[in-house]
CSV table of C-alpha atoms in Angstrom, one decimal:
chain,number,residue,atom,x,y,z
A,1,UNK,CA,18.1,11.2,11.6
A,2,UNK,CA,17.8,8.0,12.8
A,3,UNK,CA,15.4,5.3,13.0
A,4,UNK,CA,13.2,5.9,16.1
A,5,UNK,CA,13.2,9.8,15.2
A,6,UNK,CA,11.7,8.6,11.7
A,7,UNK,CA,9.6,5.9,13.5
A,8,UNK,CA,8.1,9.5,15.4
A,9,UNK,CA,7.7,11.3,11.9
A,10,UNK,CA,6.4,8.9,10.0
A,11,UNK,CA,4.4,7.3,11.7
A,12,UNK,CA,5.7,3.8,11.2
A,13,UNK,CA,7.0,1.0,13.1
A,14,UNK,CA,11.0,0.3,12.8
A,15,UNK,CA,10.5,-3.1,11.4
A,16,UNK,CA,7.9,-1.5,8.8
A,17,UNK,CA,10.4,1.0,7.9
A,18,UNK,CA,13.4,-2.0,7.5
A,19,UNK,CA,11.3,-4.1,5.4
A,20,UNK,CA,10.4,-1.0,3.0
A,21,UNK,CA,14.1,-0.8,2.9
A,22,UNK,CA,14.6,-4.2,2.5
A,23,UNK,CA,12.2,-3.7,-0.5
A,24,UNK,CA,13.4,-0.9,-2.3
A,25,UNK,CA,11.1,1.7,-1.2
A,26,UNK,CA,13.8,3.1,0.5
A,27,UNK,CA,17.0,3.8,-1.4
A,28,UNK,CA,20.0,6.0,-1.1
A,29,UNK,CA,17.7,9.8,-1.9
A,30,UNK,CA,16.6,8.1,1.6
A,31,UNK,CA,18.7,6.7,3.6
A,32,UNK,CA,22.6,6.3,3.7
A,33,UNK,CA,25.2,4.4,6.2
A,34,UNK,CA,27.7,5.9,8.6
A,35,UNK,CA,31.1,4.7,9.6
A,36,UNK,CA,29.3,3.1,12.1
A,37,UNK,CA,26.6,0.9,9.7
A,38,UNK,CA,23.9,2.7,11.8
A,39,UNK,CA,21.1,4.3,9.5
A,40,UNK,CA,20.8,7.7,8.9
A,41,UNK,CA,17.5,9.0,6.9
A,42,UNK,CA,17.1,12.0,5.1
A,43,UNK,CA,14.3,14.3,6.0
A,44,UNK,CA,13.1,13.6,2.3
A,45,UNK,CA,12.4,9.8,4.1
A,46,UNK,CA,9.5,11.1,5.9
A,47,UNK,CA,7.8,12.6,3.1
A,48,UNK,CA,8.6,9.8,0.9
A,49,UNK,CA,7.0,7.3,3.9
A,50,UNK,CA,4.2,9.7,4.1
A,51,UNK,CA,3.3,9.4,0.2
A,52,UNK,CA,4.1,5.4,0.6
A,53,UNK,CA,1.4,5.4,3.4
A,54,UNK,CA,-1.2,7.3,1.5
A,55,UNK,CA,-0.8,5.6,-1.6
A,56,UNK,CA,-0.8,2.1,-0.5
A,57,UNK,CA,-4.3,3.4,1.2
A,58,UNK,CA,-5.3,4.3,-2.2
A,59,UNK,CA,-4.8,0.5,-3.3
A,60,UNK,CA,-1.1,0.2,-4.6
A,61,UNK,CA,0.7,-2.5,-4.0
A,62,UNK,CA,4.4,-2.9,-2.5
A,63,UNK,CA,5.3,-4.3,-6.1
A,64,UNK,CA,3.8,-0.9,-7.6
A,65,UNK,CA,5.2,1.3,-5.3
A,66,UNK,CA,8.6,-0.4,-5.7
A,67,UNK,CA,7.8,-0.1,-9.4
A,68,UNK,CA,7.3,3.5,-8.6
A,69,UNK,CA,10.2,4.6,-6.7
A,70,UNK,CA,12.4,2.7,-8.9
A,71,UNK,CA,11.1,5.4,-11.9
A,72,UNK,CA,12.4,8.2,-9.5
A,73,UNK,CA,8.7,8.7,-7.6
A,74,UNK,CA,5.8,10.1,-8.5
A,75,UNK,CA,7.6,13.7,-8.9
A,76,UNK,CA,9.1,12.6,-11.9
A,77,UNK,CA,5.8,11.7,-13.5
A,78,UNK,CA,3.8,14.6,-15.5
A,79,UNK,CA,0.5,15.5,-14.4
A,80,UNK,CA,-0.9,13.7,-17.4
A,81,UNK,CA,1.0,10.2,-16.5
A,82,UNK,CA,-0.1,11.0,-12.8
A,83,UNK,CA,-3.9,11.1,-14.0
A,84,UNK,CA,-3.3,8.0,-16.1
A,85,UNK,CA,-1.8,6.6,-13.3
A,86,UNK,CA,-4.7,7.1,-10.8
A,87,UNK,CA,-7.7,6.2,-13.6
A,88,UNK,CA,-6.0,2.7,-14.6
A,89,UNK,CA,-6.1,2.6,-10.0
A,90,UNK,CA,-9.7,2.9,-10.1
A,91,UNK,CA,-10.3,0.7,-13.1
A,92,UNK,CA,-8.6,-1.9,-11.0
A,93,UNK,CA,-10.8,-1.3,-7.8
A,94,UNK,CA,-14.1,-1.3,-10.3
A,95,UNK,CA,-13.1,-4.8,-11.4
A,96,UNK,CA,-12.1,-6.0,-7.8
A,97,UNK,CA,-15.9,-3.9,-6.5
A,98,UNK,CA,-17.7,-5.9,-9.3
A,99,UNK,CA,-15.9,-9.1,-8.4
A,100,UNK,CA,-16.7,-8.8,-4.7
A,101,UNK,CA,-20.6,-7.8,-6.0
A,102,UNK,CA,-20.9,-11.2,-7.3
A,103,UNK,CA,-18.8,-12.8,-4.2
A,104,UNK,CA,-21.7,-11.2,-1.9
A,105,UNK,CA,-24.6,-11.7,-4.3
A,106,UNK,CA,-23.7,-15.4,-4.0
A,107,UNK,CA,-23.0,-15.7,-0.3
A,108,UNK,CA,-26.6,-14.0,0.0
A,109,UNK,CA,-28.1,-17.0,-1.8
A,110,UNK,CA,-26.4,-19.5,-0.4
A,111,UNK,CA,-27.7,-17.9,3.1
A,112,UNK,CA,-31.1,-17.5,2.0
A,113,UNK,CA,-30.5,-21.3,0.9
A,114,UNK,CA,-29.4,-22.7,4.3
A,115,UNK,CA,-32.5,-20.1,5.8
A,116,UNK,CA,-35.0,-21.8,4.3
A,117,UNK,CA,-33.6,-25.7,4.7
A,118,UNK,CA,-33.6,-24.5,8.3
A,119,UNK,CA,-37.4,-23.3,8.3
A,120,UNK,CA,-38.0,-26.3,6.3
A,121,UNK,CA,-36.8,-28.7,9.3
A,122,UNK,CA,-38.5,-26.5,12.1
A,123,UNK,CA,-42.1,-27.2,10.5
């Protein structure tokens, strides 16, 4: 298929689907070259695209992904390495929730700060 039918299936902009390309995320199980250069993508691209969108919703990164793909995908992971996978994810987002906690906690006292210089002036 080419690249506006996989725009269609996937959901993606043909830019956004280049620059996965570009960055590895696509690779030949995906996508392969005629005798004209033009692009043509498997129907395993969609899926793959589909996986690339839900996992980066999840909190990977490109760099992880890429990481991922170049191991041959999450299908070549056993369930075991797929839950290890997933728990070291979350430990990651507990540390970035808990470093955003204290991010919020500060910008609250600072605001309560800047309230009461404010009430301070008014009197």
């Amino acid at each position: 298929m080419k690249i506006k039918e996989l725009t269609q299936a996937a959901g993606l902009s043909a830019p956004t689907i280049r620059y996965y390309e570009a960055q590895g995320l696509l690779d030949s199980r995906h996508v392969s070259r005629g005798h004209n250069n033009y692009r043509d993508y498997t129907e395993e691209a969609v899926a793959h695209l589909h996986q690339l969108k839900v996992l980066q919703a999840a909190g990977y990164t490109l760099a992880e992904l890429r990481a991922l793909t170049l191991a041959g995908g999450l299908d070549h992971y056993s369930p075991a390495d797929k839950i290890e996978l997933l728990r070291q994810k979350i430990g990651e987002i507990e540390i970035k929730q808990a470093e955003l906690d204290k991010v919020r906690c500060l910008l609250y006292k600072m605001l309560g700060n800047k309230l009461k210089t404010l009430e301070s002036e008014e009197c």
